[in-house]
Amino acid sequence: PSYGTDPWSQQAKVAFQKEFGPHTEVFFVFNGTAANALSLRALLSPHHAALCADVSHLWNDECGAPEYLAGCKLIPLASENGKISLSTLKENWTRRGDQHSSQARVLSLTQPTELGTCYSLQELTDLISWAHAHNLLVHIDGSRLANACVFLNCEFDELTTKLGVDMVSFGGTKNGFLFGEAILFLKPGLSEDFQYIRKQCGQLPSKSRYIAAQFAAYLANQTWKEIARHSCEMAARLEQGLKQYPLCQISQPRQSNAVFVKIPKAWVKPLKEASFFYVWNEKTFECRWMTSWDTEAQDIDSFLQVIQELTSSAAISSDKGVSQ
């Protein structure tokens, strides 16, 4: 059977309902950009806007897909450690009812954030309560939501449905999948016409079972938690190892499977040769070092060994400079 009528798709949907609640409606798509952009298209009209963090993937790394596919406006809000604060949200709640201004309709929160930090349950409760009181729907970009659950020691529904979240872009690819993401509608009525939106945007897999089977296995027996816990533990191992090197300045709290570190410019090339990573800030040489489901302790130790060698070389160069 095709187009989601197969038993694997049904099994995965039941698994999602077990984790997120009985009213959860599930739609599979190919990638995270589609999950985010189509989520906004489902919730917004062209005169609407979505509020998001200024460091969010939605704002910086979707190549304009949300604006193109949803026809809406994105409004970036200043963030601290990757997170939007309630005070910032309130400060930017302006021009309501002004026909010359796009009207905010969605608050999109990334959990964990692009900087690897996590909103606490209380922070989410405060933001979501305020958003709903002001007629905002709440979308969670949850490409690594499992890692946030591990850090906060909670279940998926405790981090979303029970807090009042309306919609989730749920990650698969960043959690070990070959491909595939899931769009979750957590409130009845929100998914009306979404099957047509997904088809129109080229995101209806004819062989949905190949995405669904991965989610069914991932959610069964809380395999997701084992995978997320491992990646977080590897990040903790990396963080701990870095503390002995003064030239490596940990720049963000480690609360998931990401470690952000400022390093000397000269170290970027040799470290990239050891393991690929992104330089997050080209001015400060803040780098993002990610761990994953298949990172092994030996991988961490080998990377730290390269840092040890670079540290030793830097010390020798410094000594030569002093002696001269």
mmCIF file of C-alpha atoms in Angstrom:
data_model
loop_
_atom_site.group_PDB
_atom_site.id
_atom_site.type_symbol
_atom_site.label_atom_id
_atom_site.label_comp_id
_atom_site.label_asym_id
_atom_site.label_seq_id
_atom_site.Cartn_x
_atom_site.Cartn_y
_atom_site.Cartn_z
ATOM 1 C CA PRO A 1 0.000 0.000 0.000
ATOM 2 C CA SER A 2 1.172 3.518 -0.767
ATOM 3 C CA TYR A 3 0.761 7.103 0.451
ATOM 4 C CA GLY A 4 0.553 6.226 4.138
ATOM 5 C CA THR A 5 -2.082 3.498 3.938
ATOM 6 C CA ASP A 6 0.406 0.783 4.871
ATOM 7 C CA PRO A 7 0.550 -0.928 8.291
ATOM 8 C CA TRP A 8 3.938 0.608 9.144
ATOM 9 C CA SER A 9 2.556 4.125 8.790
ATOM 10 C CA GLN A 10 -0.368 3.238 11.010
ATOM 11 C CA GLN A 11 1.979 1.666 13.554
ATOM 12 C CA ALA A 12 4.122 4.802 13.641
ATOM 13 C CA LYS A 13 1.075 7.038 14.062
ATOM 14 C CA VAL A 14 -0.128 4.953 16.993
ATOM 15 C CA ALA A 15 3.357 5.207 18.525
ATOM 16 C CA PHE A 16 3.273 8.994 18.183
ATOM 17 C CA GLN A 17 -0.155 9.122 19.814
ATOM 18 C CA LYS A 18 1.186 7.076 22.691
ATOM 19 C CA GLU A 19 4.026 9.560 23.206
ATOM 20 C CA PHE A 20 2.232 12.839 22.463
ATOM 21 C CA GLY A 21 -1.421 12.135 23.184
ATOM 22 C CA PRO A 22 -4.447 10.537 21.492
ATOM 23 C CA HIS A 23 -5.354 13.613 19.441
ATOM 24 C CA THR A 24 -1.967 13.752 17.710
ATOM 25 C CA GLU A 25 -2.166 13.821 13.922
ATOM 26 C CA VAL A 26 0.974 12.782 12.045
ATOM 27 C CA PHE A 27 2.231 13.688 8.580
ATOM 28 C CA PHE A 28 5.566 12.445 7.240
ATOM 29 C CA VAL A 29 7.825 14.624 5.075
ATOM 30 C CA PHE A 30 11.296 14.224 3.659
ATOM 31 C CA ASN A 31 13.350 16.795 5.575
ATOM 32 C CA GLY A 32 13.446 19.388 8.313
ATOM 33 C CA THR A 33 13.142 22.456 6.105
ATOM 34 C CA ALA A 34 9.886 21.098 4.705
ATOM 35 C CA ALA A 35 8.674 20.222 8.200
ATOM 36 C CA ASN A 36 9.212 23.775 9.426
ATOM 37 C CA ALA A 37 7.990 25.591 6.326
ATOM 38 C CA LEU A 38 4.874 23.475 5.868
ATOM 39 C CA SER A 39 4.053 23.747 9.564
ATOM 40 C CA LEU A 40 3.931 27.510 9.221
ATOM 41 C CA ARG A 41 1.941 27.309 6.018
ATOM 42 C CA ALA A 42 -0.672 25.231 7.831
ATOM 43 C CA LEU A 43 -1.006 27.805 10.605
ATOM 44 C CA LEU A 44 -0.595 31.122 8.804
ATOM 45 C CA SER A 45 -2.217 33.262 6.155
ATOM 46 C CA PRO A 46 -0.020 35.515 3.986
ATOM 47 C CA HIS A 47 -0.752 38.577 6.118
ATOM 48 C CA HIS A 48 0.448 36.750 9.229
ATOM 49 C CA ALA A 49 3.914 36.561 10.779
ATOM 50 C CA ALA A 50 5.799 34.051 12.871
ATOM 51 C CA LEU A 51 7.956 35.183 15.788
ATOM 52 C CA CYS A 52 11.220 33.266 16.136
ATOM 53 C CA ALA A 53 14.653 33.619 17.724
ATOM 54 C CA ASP A 54 17.262 35.605 15.829
ATOM 55 C CA VAL A 55 19.578 32.581 15.911
ATOM 56 C CA SER A 56 16.931 30.053 14.903
ATOM 57 C CA HIS A 57 17.255 27.663 12.004
ATOM 58 C CA LEU A 58 13.941 29.015 10.772
ATOM 59 C CA TRP A 59 15.404 32.504 10.420
ATOM 60 C CA ASN A 60 18.968 31.748 9.308
ATOM 61 C CA ASP A 61 19.180 28.383 7.602
ATOM 62 C CA GLU A 62 16.047 27.614 5.594
ATOM 63 C CA CYS A 63 17.026 29.645 2.488
ATOM 64 C CA GLY A 64 13.777 31.580 2.734
ATOM 65 C CA ALA A 65 11.649 28.428 2.514
ATOM 66 C CA PRO A 66 9.125 29.506 5.185
ATOM 67 C CA GLU A 67 8.498 32.818 3.432
ATOM 68 C CA TYR A 68 8.373 31.162 0.009
ATOM 69 C CA LEU A 69 6.132 28.229 0.895
ATOM 70 C CA ALA A 70 3.981 29.863 3.551
ATOM 71 C CA GLY A 71 3.925 33.345 2.033
ATOM 72 C CA CYS A 72 4.254 34.798 5.515
ATOM 73 C CA LYS A 73 6.717 37.062 7.290
ATOM 74 C CA LEU A 74 9.266 35.968 9.880
ATOM 75 C CA ILE A 75 10.047 38.353 12.727
ATOM 76 C CA PRO A 76 13.323 37.553 14.549
ATOM 77 C CA LEU A 77 13.464 38.338 18.251
ATOM 78 C CA ALA A 78 16.662 38.974 20.204
ATOM 79 C CA SER A 79 17.722 35.873 22.076
ATOM 80 C CA GLU A 80 19.959 35.100 25.021
ATOM 81 C CA ASN A 81 21.832 31.801 24.903
ATOM 82 C CA GLY A 82 19.571 30.947 21.978
ATOM 83 C CA LYS A 83 16.322 31.457 23.894
ATOM 84 C CA ILE A 84 13.514 33.989 23.618
ATOM 85 C CA SER A 85 12.605 35.453 26.998
ATOM 86 C CA LEU A 86 9.080 36.343 28.026
ATOM 87 C CA SER A 87 10.120 39.971 28.521
ATOM 88 C CA THR A 88 11.467 40.139 24.957
ATOM 89 C CA LEU A 89 8.269 38.618 23.627
ATOM 90 C CA LYS A 90 6.204 41.227 25.449
ATOM 91 C CA GLU A 91 8.423 44.086 24.263
ATOM 92 C CA ASN A 92 7.906 43.068 20.645
ATOM 93 C CA TRP A 93 4.143 42.697 20.897
ATOM 94 C CA THR A 94 3.394 45.834 18.891
ATOM 95 C CA ARG A 95 1.210 47.153 16.062
ATOM 96 C CA ARG A 96 -1.711 44.867 16.834
ATOM 97 C CA GLY A 97 -4.586 45.549 14.482
ATOM 98 C CA ASP A 98 -2.465 47.879 12.357
ATOM 99 C CA GLN A 99 -3.450 47.185 8.744
ATOM 100 C CA HIS A 100 0.008 48.306 7.601
ATOM 101 C CA SER A 101 1.804 45.622 9.623
ATOM 102 C CA SER A 102 1.968 41.835 9.364
ATOM 103 C CA GLN A 103 0.091 40.349 12.293
ATOM 104 C CA ALA A 104 1.969 37.869 14.480
ATOM 105 C CA ARG A 105 0.058 34.582 14.683
ATOM 106 C CA VAL A 106 2.688 31.975 15.586
ATOM 107 C CA LEU A 107 5.453 31.790 18.166
ATOM 108 C CA SER A 108 8.081 29.311 17.001
ATOM 109 C CA LEU A 109 10.461 27.974 19.659
ATOM 110 C CA THR A 110 13.442 25.738 18.959
ATOM 111 C CA GLN A 111 14.019 22.982 21.518
ATOM 112 C CA PRO A 112 16.932 22.518 22.010
ATOM 113 C CA THR A 113 17.943 25.889 20.598
ATOM 114 C CA GLU A 114 20.466 26.459 17.840
ATOM 115 C CA LEU A 115 23.041 27.051 20.582
ATOM 116 C CA GLY A 116 22.346 23.711 22.230
ATOM 117 C CA THR A 117 20.541 25.185 25.227
ATOM 118 C CA CYS A 118 17.123 24.067 26.457
ATOM 119 C CA TYR A 119 14.064 25.978 27.550
ATOM 120 C CA SER A 120 13.084 24.801 31.026
ATOM 121 C CA LEU A 121 9.561 23.539 31.617
ATOM 122 C CA GLN A 122 8.787 26.733 33.508
ATOM 123 C CA GLU A 123 10.129 28.941 30.723
ATOM 124 C CA LEU A 124 7.989 27.068 28.216
ATOM 125 C CA THR A 125 4.942 27.254 30.454
ATOM 126 C CA ASP A 126 5.294 31.019 30.790
ATOM 127 C CA LEU A 127 5.872 31.600 27.070
ATOM 128 C CA ILE A 128 3.066 29.313 25.915
ATOM 129 C CA SER A 129 0.554 30.682 28.413
ATOM 130 C CA TRP A 130 1.296 34.254 27.351
ATOM 131 C CA ALA A 131 1.206 33.312 23.668
ATOM 132 C CA HIS A 132 -2.182 31.642 23.911
ATOM 133 C CA ALA A 133 -3.562 34.531 25.945
ATOM 134 C CA HIS A 134 -2.627 36.785 23.024
ATOM 135 C CA ASN A 135 -4.027 34.562 20.275
ATOM 136 C CA LEU A 136 -0.680 33.109 19.211
ATOM 137 C CA LEU A 137 -0.277 29.483 18.210
ATOM 138 C CA VAL A 138 2.914 27.763 19.396
ATOM 139 C CA HIS A 139 5.146 25.749 17.079
ATOM 140 C CA ILE A 140 8.151 23.776 18.297
ATOM 141 C CA ASP A 141 11.091 23.142 15.997
ATOM 142 C CA GLY A 142 12.022 19.809 17.517
ATOM 143 C CA SER A 143 14.675 18.393 15.244
ATOM 144 C CA ARG A 144 16.541 17.325 18.399
ATOM 145 C CA LEU A 145 13.598 17.251 20.807
ATOM 146 C CA ALA A 146 14.702 13.900 22.221
ATOM 147 C CA ASN A 147 17.930 15.463 23.486
ATOM 148 C CA ALA A 148 15.955 18.122 25.339
ATOM 149 C CA CYS A 149 13.830 15.418 26.958
ATOM 150 C CA VAL A 150 16.931 13.633 28.180
ATOM 151 C CA PHE A 151 18.442 16.821 29.597
ATOM 152 C CA LEU A 152 15.188 17.856 31.294
ATOM 153 C CA ASN A 153 14.393 14.281 32.357
ATOM 154 C CA CYS A 154 10.889 14.301 30.917
ATOM 155 C CA GLU A 155 8.750 12.595 28.289
ATOM 156 C CA PHE A 156 7.692 14.034 24.940
ATOM 157 C CA ASP A 157 4.168 14.886 26.041
ATOM 158 C CA GLU A 158 5.444 16.608 29.189
ATOM 159 C CA LEU A 159 7.529 18.901 27.000
ATOM 160 C CA THR A 160 4.825 19.610 24.424
ATOM 161 C CA THR A 161 1.200 18.503 24.625
ATOM 162 C CA LYS A 162 0.746 18.942 28.357
ATOM 163 C CA LEU A 163 2.199 22.457 28.129
ATOM 164 C CA GLY A 164 -0.227 23.435 25.384
ATOM 165 C CA VAL A 165 2.069 23.292 22.331
ATOM 166 C CA ASP A 166 0.017 23.328 19.128
ATOM 167 C CA MET A 167 2.413 21.873 16.589
ATOM 168 C CA VAL A 168 5.806 20.146 16.424
ATOM 169 C CA SER A 169 8.342 19.597 13.665
ATOM 170 C CA PHE A 170 9.719 16.300 14.937
ATOM 171 C CA GLY A 171 13.197 15.282 13.854
ATOM 172 C CA GLY A 172 14.310 11.962 12.472
ATOM 173 C CA THR A 173 17.382 12.701 10.387
ATOM 174 C CA LYS A 174 19.361 14.208 13.262
ATOM 175 C CA ASN A 175 18.514 11.194 15.397
ATOM 176 C CA GLY A 176 20.052 8.507 13.214
ATOM 177 C CA PHE A 177 17.451 8.120 10.457
ATOM 178 C CA LEU A 178 18.351 7.649 6.820
ATOM 179 C CA PHE A 179 15.825 10.391 6.042
ATOM 180 C CA GLY A 180 12.411 11.607 7.106
ATOM 181 C CA GLU A 181 10.726 13.967 9.568
ATOM 182 C CA ALA A 182 7.249 14.134 11.075
ATOM 183 C CA ILE A 183 4.861 17.061 11.397
ATOM 184 C CA LEU A 184 2.702 16.671 14.496
ATOM 185 C CA PHE A 185 -0.574 18.507 15.035
ATOM 186 C CA LEU A 186 -1.359 18.291 18.741
ATOM 187 C CA LYS A 187 -4.703 20.088 18.728
ATOM 188 C CA PRO A 188 -7.868 18.876 16.951
ATOM 189 C CA GLY A 189 -8.822 20.883 13.875
ATOM 190 C CA LEU A 190 -5.427 22.374 13.053
ATOM 191 C CA SER A 191 -4.605 19.875 10.319
ATOM 192 C CA GLU A 192 -7.624 20.649 8.148
ATOM 193 C CA ASP A 193 -6.526 20.704 4.488
ATOM 194 C CA PHE A 194 -2.925 19.842 5.407
ATOM 195 C CA GLN A 195 -2.937 16.699 3.278
ATOM 196 C CA TYR A 196 -3.410 18.958 0.249
ATOM 197 C CA ILE A 197 -0.690 21.357 1.360
ATOM 198 C CA ARG A 198 1.789 18.506 1.762
ATOM 199 C CA LYS A 199 0.963 17.106 -1.678
ATOM 200 C CA GLN A 200 1.130 20.505 -3.354
ATOM 201 C CA CYS A 201 4.585 21.129 -1.893
ATOM 202 C CA GLY A 202 5.992 17.815 -3.126
ATOM 203 C CA GLN A 203 6.312 16.276 0.329
ATOM 204 C CA LEU A 204 3.895 13.328 0.082
ATOM 205 C CA PRO A 205 6.052 10.174 -0.012
ATOM 206 C CA SER A 206 4.506 7.465 -2.159
ATOM 207 C CA LYS A 207 6.380 4.897 -0.099
ATOM 208 C CA SER A 208 5.694 6.418 3.304
ATOM 209 C CA ARG A 209 6.520 3.113 4.940
ATOM 210 C CA TYR A 210 10.250 3.786 4.604
ATOM 211 C CA ILE A 211 9.925 6.853 6.809
ATOM 212 C CA ALA A 212 7.257 5.371 9.061
ATOM 213 C CA ALA A 213 9.174 2.167 9.773
ATOM 214 C CA GLN A 214 12.068 4.207 11.141
ATOM 215 C CA PHE A 215 9.801 6.181 13.467
ATOM 216 C CA ALA A 216 8.010 3.033 14.616
ATOM 217 C CA ALA A 217 11.326 1.471 15.636
ATOM 218 C CA TYR A 218 12.639 4.730 17.097
ATOM 219 C CA LEU A 219 9.624 5.233 19.362
ATOM 220 C CA ALA A 220 9.238 1.571 20.350
ATOM 221 C CA ASN A 221 10.464 0.736 23.848
ATOM 222 C CA GLN A 222 11.803 4.301 24.116
ATOM 223 C CA THR A 223 14.722 3.585 21.822
ATOM 224 C CA TRP A 224 14.747 7.335 21.212
ATOM 225 C CA LYS A 225 15.781 7.920 24.796
ATOM 226 C CA GLU A 226 18.716 5.523 24.570
ATOM 227 C CA ILE A 227 19.967 7.218 21.399
ATOM 228 C CA ALA A 228 19.561 10.737 22.793
ATOM 229 C CA ARG A 229 21.145 9.852 26.116
ATOM 230 C CA HIS A 230 24.195 8.450 24.348
ATOM 231 C CA SER A 231 24.735 11.563 22.234
ATOM 232 C CA CYS A 232 24.338 13.788 25.303
ATOM 233 C CA GLU A 233 26.798 11.677 27.274
ATOM 234 C CA MET A 234 29.355 11.976 24.477
ATOM 235 C CA ALA A 235 28.911 15.757 24.487
ATOM 236 C CA ALA A 236 29.426 15.781 28.251
ATOM 237 C CA ARG A 237 32.614 13.765 27.787
ATOM 238 C CA LEU A 238 33.857 16.294 25.243
ATOM 239 C CA GLU A 239 32.965 19.227 27.479
ATOM 240 C CA GLN A 240 34.756 17.707 30.447
ATOM 241 C CA GLY A 241 37.854 17.002 28.389
ATOM 242 C CA LEU A 242 37.990 20.564 27.088
ATOM 243 C CA LYS A 243 38.105 22.087 30.553
ATOM 244 C CA GLN A 244 41.821 21.341 30.876
ATOM 245 C CA TYR A 245 42.647 23.510 27.848
ATOM 246 C CA PRO A 246 42.513 27.273 28.602
ATOM 247 C CA LEU A 247 42.623 28.176 24.909
ATOM 248 C CA CYS A 248 39.295 26.393 24.441
ATOM 249 C CA GLN A 249 36.638 28.667 25.905
ATOM 250 C CA ILE A 250 33.270 26.958 26.296
ATOM 251 C CA SER A 251 30.864 29.697 25.241
ATOM 252 C CA GLN A 252 27.395 28.220 25.848
ATOM 253 C CA PRO A 253 25.936 26.023 28.589
ATOM 254 C CA ARG A 254 25.995 22.418 27.391
ATOM 255 C CA GLN A 255 22.433 21.173 27.677
ATOM 256 C CA SER A 256 22.133 18.775 24.764
ATOM 257 C CA ASN A 257 24.480 17.127 22.270
ATOM 258 C CA ALA A 258 26.183 20.369 21.245
ATOM 259 C CA VAL A 259 29.321 21.959 22.649
ATOM 260 C CA PHE A 260 30.084 25.539 21.618
ATOM 261 C CA VAL A 261 33.722 26.558 21.971
ATOM 262 C CA LYS A 262 35.847 29.564 21.040
ATOM 263 C CA ILE A 263 39.230 28.484 19.731
ATOM 264 C CA PRO A 264 42.296 30.176 18.201
ATOM 265 C CA LYS A 265 41.878 30.883 14.489
ATOM 266 C CA ALA A 266 44.942 28.803 13.639
ATOM 267 C CA TRP A 267 43.308 25.724 15.140
ATOM 268 C CA VAL A 268 40.321 25.657 12.822
ATOM 269 C CA LYS A 269 42.013 23.970 9.870
ATOM 270 C CA PRO A 270 43.811 21.154 11.746
ATOM 271 C CA LEU A 271 40.739 20.434 13.865
ATOM 272 C CA LYS A 272 38.509 20.299 10.798
ATOM 273 C CA GLU A 273 40.932 17.821 9.304
ATOM 274 C CA ALA A 274 40.399 15.683 12.390
ATOM 275 C CA SER A 275 36.599 15.986 12.321
ATOM 276 C CA PHE A 276 34.261 18.243 10.364
ATOM 277 C CA PHE A 277 32.401 20.992 12.199
ATOM 278 C CA TYR A 278 30.942 24.441 11.600
ATOM 279 C CA VAL A 279 32.554 27.695 12.653
ATOM 280 C CA TRP A 280 29.484 29.371 14.125
ATOM 281 C CA ASN A 281 30.940 32.858 14.440
ATOM 282 C CA GLU A 282 33.633 33.868 11.965
ATOM 283 C CA LYS A 283 34.631 36.872 14.083
ATOM 284 C CA THR A 284 35.146 35.124 17.421
ATOM 285 C CA PHE A 285 35.847 31.652 16.009
ATOM 286 C CA GLU A 286 33.119 30.167 18.107
ATOM 287 C CA CYS A 287 32.672 26.618 16.836
ATOM 288 C CA ARG A 288 29.832 24.136 17.157
ATOM 289 C CA TRP A 289 30.935 20.614 17.983
ATOM 290 C CA MET A 290 28.126 18.086 17.728
ATOM 291 C CA THR A 291 27.948 14.515 18.970
ATOM 292 C CA SER A 292 25.456 11.987 17.661
ATOM 293 C CA TRP A 293 23.951 8.540 17.976
ATOM 294 C CA ASP A 294 27.098 6.910 16.570
ATOM 295 C CA THR A 295 29.791 8.987 18.298
ATOM 296 C CA GLU A 296 32.103 6.756 20.300
ATOM 297 C CA ALA A 297 34.282 7.582 23.280
ATOM 298 C CA GLN A 298 37.336 6.933 21.121
ATOM 299 C CA ASP A 299 36.172 9.612 18.690
ATOM 300 C CA ILE A 300 36.054 12.139 21.522
ATOM 301 C CA ASP A 301 39.416 11.100 22.917
ATOM 302 C CA SER A 302 41.079 11.264 19.500
ATOM 303 C CA PHE A 303 39.727 14.771 18.937
ATOM 304 C CA LEU A 304 40.943 15.854 22.364
ATOM 305 C CA GLN A 305 44.354 14.434 21.534
ATOM 306 C CA VAL A 306 44.589 16.778 18.544
ATOM 307 C CA ILE A 307 43.721 19.675 20.853
ATOM 308 C CA GLN A 308 46.434 18.507 23.237
ATOM 309 C CA GLU A 309 48.969 18.569 20.408
ATOM 310 C CA LEU A 310 47.852 22.034 19.306
ATOM 311 C CA THR A 311 48.065 23.263 22.893
ATOM 312 C CA SER A 312 51.604 21.920 23.216
ATOM 313 C CA SER A 313 52.616 23.593 19.951
ATOM 314 C CA ALA A 314 51.134 26.886 21.119
ATOM 315 C CA ALA A 315 53.062 26.655 24.371
ATOM 316 C CA ILE A 316 56.332 25.998 22.535
ATOM 317 C CA SER A 317 55.735 28.970 20.221
ATOM 318 C CA SER A 318 54.995 31.164 23.220
ATOM 319 C CA ASP A 319 58.182 30.075 24.964
ATOM 320 C CA LYS A 320 60.228 30.850 21.864
ATOM 321 C CA GLY A 321 58.699 34.302 21.684
ATOM 322 C CA VAL A 322 59.605 34.985 25.305
ATOM 323 C CA SER A 323 63.180 33.768 24.895
ATOM 324 C CA GLN A 324 63.707 35.985 21.885
#
